[in-house]
GROMACS .gro file of C-alpha atoms in nm:
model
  276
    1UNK     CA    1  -1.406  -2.091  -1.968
    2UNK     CA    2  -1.026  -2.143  -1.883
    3UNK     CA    3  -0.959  -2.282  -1.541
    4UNK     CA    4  -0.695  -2.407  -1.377
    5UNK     CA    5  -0.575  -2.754  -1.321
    6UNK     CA    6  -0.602  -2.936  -1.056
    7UNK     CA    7  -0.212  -2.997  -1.028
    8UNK     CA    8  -0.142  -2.630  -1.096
    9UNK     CA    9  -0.370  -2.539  -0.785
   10UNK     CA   10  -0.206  -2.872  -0.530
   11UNK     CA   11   0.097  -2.722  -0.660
   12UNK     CA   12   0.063  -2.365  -0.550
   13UNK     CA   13  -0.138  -2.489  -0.234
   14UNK     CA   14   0.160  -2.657  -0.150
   15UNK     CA   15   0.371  -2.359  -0.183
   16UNK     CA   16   0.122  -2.114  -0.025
   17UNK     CA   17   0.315  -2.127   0.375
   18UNK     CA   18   0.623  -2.113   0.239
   19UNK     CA   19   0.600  -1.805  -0.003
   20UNK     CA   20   0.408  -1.634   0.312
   21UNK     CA   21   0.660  -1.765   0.560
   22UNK     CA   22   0.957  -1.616   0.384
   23UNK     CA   23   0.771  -1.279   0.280
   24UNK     CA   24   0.748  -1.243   0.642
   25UNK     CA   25   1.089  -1.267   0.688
   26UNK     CA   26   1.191  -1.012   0.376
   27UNK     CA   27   0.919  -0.765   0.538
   28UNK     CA   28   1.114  -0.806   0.836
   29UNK     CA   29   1.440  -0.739   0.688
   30UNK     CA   30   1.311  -0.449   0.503
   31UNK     CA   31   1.179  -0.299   0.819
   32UNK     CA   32   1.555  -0.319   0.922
   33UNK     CA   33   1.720  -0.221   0.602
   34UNK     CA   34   1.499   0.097   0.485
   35UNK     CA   35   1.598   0.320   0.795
   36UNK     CA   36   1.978   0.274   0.646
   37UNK     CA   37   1.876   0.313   0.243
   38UNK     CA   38   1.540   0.453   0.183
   39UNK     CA   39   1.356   0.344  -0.150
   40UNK     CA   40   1.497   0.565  -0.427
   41UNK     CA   41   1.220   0.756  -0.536
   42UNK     CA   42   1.075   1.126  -0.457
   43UNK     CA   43   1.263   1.358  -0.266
   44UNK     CA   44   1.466   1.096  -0.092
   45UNK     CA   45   1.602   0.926  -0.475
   46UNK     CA   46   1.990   0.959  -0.459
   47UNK     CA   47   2.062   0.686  -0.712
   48UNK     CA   48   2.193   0.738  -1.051
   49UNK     CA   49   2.130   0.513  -1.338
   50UNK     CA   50   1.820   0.466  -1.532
   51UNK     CA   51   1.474   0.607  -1.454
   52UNK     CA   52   1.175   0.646  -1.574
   53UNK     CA   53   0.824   0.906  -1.541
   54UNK     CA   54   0.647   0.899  -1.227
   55UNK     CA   55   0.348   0.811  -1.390
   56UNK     CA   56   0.473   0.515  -1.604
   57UNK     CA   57   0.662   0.336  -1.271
   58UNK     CA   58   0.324   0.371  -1.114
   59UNK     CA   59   0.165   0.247  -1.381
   60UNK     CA   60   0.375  -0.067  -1.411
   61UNK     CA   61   0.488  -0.154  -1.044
   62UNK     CA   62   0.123  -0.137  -0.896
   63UNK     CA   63  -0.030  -0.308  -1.192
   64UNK     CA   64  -0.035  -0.653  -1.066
   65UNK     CA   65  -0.361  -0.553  -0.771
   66UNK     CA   66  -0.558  -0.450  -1.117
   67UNK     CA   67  -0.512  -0.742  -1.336
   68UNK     CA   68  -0.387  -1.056  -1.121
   69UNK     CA   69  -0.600  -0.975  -0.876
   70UNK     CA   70  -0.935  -0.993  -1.098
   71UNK     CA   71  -0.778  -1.290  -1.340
   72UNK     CA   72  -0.802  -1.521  -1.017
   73UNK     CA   73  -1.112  -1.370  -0.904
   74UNK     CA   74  -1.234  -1.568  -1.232
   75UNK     CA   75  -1.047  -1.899  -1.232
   76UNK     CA   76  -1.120  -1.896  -0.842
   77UNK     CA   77  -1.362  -2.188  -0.689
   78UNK     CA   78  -1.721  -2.048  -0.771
   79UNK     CA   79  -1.832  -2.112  -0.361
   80UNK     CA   80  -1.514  -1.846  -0.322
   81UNK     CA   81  -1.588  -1.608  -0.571
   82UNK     CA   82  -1.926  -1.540  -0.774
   83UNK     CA   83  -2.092  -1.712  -0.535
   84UNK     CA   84  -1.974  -1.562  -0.232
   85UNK     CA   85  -2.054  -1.213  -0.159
   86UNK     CA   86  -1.813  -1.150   0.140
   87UNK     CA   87  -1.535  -1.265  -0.099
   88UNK     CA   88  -1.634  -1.064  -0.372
   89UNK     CA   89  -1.640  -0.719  -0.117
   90UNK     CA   90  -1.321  -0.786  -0.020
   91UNK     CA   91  -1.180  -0.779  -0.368
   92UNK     CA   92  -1.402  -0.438  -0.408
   93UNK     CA   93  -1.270  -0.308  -0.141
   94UNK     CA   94  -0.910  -0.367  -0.246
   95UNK     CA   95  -0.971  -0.276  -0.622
   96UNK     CA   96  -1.096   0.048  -0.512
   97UNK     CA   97  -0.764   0.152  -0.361
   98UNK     CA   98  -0.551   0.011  -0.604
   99UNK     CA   99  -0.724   0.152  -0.892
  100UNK     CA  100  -0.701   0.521  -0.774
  101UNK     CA  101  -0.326   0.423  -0.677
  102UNK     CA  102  -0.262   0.243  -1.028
  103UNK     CA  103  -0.403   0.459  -1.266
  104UNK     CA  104  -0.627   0.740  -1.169
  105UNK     CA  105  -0.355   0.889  -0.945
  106UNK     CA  106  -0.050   0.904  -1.207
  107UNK     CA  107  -0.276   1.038  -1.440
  108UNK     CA  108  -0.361   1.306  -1.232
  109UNK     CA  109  -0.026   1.380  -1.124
  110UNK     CA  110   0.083   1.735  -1.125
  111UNK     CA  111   0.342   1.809  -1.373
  112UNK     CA  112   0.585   1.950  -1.091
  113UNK     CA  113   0.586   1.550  -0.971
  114UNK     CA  114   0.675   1.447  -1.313
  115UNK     CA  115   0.973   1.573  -1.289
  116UNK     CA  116   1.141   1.360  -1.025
  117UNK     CA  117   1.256   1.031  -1.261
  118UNK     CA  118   1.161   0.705  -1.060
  119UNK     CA  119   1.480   0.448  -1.048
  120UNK     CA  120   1.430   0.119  -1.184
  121UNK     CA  121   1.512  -0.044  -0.939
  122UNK     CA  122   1.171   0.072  -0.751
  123UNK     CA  123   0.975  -0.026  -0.977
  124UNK     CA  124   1.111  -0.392  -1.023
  125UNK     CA  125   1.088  -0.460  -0.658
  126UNK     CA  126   0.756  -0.317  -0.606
  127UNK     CA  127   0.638  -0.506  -0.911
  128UNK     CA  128   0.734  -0.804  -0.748
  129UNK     CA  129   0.589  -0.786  -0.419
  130UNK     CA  130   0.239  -0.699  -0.529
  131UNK     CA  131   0.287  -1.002  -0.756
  132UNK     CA  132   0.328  -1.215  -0.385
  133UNK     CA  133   0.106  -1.004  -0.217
  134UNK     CA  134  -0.198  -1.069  -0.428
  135UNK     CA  135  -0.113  -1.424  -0.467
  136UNK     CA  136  -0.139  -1.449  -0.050
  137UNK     CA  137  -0.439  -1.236  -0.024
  138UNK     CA  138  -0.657  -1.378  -0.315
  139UNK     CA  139  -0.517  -1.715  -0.397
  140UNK     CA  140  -0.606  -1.851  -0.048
  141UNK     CA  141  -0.940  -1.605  -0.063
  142UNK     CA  142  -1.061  -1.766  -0.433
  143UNK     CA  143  -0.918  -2.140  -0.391
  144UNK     CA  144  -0.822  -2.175  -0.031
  145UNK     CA  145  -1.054  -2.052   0.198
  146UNK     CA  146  -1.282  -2.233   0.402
  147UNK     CA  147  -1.673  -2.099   0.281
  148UNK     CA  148  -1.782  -2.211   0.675
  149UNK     CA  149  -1.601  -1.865   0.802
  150UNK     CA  150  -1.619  -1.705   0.438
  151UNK     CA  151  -1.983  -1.623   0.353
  152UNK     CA  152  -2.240  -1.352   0.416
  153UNK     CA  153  -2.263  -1.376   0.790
  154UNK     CA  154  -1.919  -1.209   0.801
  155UNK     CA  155  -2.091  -0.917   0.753
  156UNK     CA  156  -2.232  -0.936   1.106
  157UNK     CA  157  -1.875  -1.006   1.287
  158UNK     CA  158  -1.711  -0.822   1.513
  159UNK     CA  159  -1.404  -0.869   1.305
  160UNK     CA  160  -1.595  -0.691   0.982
  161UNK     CA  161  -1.739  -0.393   1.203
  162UNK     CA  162  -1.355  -0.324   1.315
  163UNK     CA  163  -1.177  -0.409   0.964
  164UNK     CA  164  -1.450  -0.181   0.841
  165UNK     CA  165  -1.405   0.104   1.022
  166UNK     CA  166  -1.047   0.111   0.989
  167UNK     CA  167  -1.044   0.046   0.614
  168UNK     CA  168  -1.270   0.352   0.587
  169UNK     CA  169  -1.080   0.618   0.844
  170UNK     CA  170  -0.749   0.489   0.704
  171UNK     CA  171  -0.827   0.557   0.332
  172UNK     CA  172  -0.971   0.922   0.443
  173UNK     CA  173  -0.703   1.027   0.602
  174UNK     CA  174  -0.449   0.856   0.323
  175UNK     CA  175  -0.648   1.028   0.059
  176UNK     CA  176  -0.685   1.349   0.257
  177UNK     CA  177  -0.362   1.389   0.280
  178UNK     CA  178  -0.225   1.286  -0.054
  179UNK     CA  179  -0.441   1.577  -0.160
  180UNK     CA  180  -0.231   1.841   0.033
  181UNK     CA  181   0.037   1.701  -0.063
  182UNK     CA  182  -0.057   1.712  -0.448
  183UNK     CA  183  -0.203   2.085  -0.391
  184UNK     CA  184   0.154   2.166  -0.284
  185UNK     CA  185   0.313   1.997  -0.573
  186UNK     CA  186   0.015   2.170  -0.799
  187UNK     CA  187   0.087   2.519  -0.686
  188UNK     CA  188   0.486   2.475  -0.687
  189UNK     CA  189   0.647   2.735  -0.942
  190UNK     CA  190   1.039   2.670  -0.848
  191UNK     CA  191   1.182   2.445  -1.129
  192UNK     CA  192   1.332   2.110  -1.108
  193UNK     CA  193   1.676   2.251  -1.025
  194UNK     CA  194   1.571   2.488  -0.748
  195UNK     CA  195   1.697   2.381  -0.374
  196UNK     CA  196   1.479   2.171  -0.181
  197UNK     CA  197   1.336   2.495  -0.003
  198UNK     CA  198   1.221   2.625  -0.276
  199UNK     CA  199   1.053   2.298  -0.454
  200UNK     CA  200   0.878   2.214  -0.175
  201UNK     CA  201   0.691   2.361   0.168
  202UNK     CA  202   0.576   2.264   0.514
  203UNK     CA  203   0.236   2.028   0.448
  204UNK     CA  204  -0.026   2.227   0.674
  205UNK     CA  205  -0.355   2.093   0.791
  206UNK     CA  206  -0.566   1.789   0.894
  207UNK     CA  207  -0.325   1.495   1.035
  208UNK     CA  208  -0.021   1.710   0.917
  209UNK     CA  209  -0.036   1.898   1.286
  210UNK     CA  210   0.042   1.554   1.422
  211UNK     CA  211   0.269   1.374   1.187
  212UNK     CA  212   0.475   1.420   0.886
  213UNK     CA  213   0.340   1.163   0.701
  214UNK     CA  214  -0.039   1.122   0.744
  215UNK     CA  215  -0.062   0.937   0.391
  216UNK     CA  216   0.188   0.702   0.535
  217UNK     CA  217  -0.058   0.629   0.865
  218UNK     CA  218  -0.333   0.610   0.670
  219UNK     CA  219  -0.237   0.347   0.448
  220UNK     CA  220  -0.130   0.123   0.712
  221UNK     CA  221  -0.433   0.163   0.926
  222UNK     CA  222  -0.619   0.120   0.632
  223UNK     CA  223  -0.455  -0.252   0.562
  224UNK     CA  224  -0.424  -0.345   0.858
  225UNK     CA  225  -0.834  -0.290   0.922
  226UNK     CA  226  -0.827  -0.468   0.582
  227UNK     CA  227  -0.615  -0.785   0.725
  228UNK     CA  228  -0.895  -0.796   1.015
  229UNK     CA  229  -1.172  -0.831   0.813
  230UNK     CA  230  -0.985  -1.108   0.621
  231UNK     CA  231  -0.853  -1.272   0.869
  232UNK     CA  232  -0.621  -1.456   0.792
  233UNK     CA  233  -0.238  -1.482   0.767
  234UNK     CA  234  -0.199  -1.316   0.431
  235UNK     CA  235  -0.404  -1.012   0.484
  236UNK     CA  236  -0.256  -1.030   0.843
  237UNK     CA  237   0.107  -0.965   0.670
  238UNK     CA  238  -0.016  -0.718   0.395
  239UNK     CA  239  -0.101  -0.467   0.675
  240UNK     CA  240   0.303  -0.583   0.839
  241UNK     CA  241   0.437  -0.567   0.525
  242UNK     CA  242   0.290  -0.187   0.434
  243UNK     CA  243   0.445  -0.080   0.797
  244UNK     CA  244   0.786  -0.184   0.755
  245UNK     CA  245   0.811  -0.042   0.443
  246UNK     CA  246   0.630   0.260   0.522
  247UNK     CA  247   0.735   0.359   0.886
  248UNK     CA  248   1.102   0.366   0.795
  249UNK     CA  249   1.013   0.585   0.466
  250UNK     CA  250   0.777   0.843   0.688
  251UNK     CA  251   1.062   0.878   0.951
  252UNK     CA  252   1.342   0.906   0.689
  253UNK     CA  253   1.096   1.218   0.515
  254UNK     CA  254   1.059   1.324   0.883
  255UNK     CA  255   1.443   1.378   0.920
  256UNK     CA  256   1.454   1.557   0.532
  257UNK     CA  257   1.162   1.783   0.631
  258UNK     CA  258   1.347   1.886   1.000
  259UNK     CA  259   1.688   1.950   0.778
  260UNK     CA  260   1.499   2.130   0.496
  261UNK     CA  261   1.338   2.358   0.713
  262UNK     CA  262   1.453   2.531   1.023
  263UNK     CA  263   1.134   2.616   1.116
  264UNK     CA  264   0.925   2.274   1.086
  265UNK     CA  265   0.705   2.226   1.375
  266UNK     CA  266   0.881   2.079   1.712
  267UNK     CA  267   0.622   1.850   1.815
  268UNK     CA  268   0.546   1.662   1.488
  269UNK     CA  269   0.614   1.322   1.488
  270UNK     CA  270   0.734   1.093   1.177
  271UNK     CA  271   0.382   0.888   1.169
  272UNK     CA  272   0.205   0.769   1.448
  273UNK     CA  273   0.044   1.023   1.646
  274UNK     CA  274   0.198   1.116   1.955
  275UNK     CA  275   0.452   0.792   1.961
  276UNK     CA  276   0.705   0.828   1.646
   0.00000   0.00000   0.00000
């Protein structure tokens, strides 16, 4: 079996803090920058230049949690992988998102959402954080971690019981509401060149009386309970990294929704339930 060598893994080791210390700092910046130029895909995509199908950008730009992820899984230290069942949950856990999200989802898509090109530049970016991202998460979980705090009795921490929970109630809702949202697409008969009004509708139901983008709220509880049962600086920053990119995209929709429709409901807030 291939494995890696020893002055590969010292090498990346070495590297480890400072790839996580300045992807904290970009997730920063992006909280800052996204309010100003939202991520050019969807209903908010105003750039021109070259795009590509929904379903291939998805495809390509989350493809690094389905294949990096598992390829390190197997050159990993066997104490941190096969042999350790928290570990190996963990990666379960994450696979199971990703894999709806990667290629169950676009496949799925309703041909309505096919319709809206995704811009390049997207795609390239997002490729390249989930490259970092799964290096931080499973790197230090495979070759890094200490197996005192890593093993089965994690399954009886606090920390689990919480991640847990939230893992499981974020996913719901983010699934949940991905489904209205899809049903709306689904059931859509205006064409691609019909005014905003007439493409799309106010989402109705579940955590849409609250918030404008449930999906959104989901998502980040959902990594943030992940982070927790972690523990640990890179699953820590996952869950900081999916709200600055996410918060400023839910209240940037928020503001297109309240423009689009004269009548959107008053007391809906962008993402978080009764706070923004």
């Amino acid at each position: 079996m291939f494995n890696l060598s020893s002055n590969i893994i010292q090498y990346l080791v070495s590297k480890y803090d400072t790839v996580l210390f300045y992807s904290t700092v970009v997730a920063t910046i992006t909280a800052v920058v996204l309010p100003l130029f939202p991520a050019p895909y969807g209903r908010l995509n105003k750039l021109k230049g070259f795009g590509v199908s929904p379903v291939i950008g998805w495809m390509v730009m989350e493809s690094p949690t389905v294949w990096l992820a598992p390829i390190l899984y197997v050159l990993g230290k066997p104490e941190l992988t096969t042999g350790n069942i928290y570990n190996t949950f963990l990666l379960i856990l994450f696979e199971i998102h990703y894999v709806w999200r990667t290629i169950i989802q676009p496949l799925t898509m309703p041909s309505s959402a096919k319709s809206s090109l995704m811009h390049v530049s997207t795609i390239a970016s997002a490729f390249v954080f989930q490259i970092q991202n799964v290096f931080l998460i499973f790197f230090y979980l495979f070759f890094m971690a200490d197996t005192k705090f890593y093993n089965a009795s994690m399954f009886y921490d606090p920390r689990f019981f919480v991640g847990f929970a939230m893992y499981v109630w974020g996913s719901y809702i983010n699934r949940q509401s991905d489904g209205i949202l899809r049903n709306i697409k689904k059931n859509s008969t205006a064409s691609p060149s019909a005014p905003p009004e007439k493409r799309y509708s106010i989402p109705r139901g579940a955590m849409f009386e609250y918030v404008s983008a449930p999906n959104y709220f989901g998502e980040t509880v959902e990594w943030f309970g992940f982070g927790i049962m972690m523990w640990s600086a890179g699953g820590i920053l996952f869950g900081y990294w999916t709200l600055s990119n996410l918060l400023p995209r839910a209240i940037s929709s928020h503001n297109w929704y309240k423009r689009t429709f004269r009548n959107y409901p008053k007391d809906r807030k962008a993402m978080i339930p009764f706070l923004i």
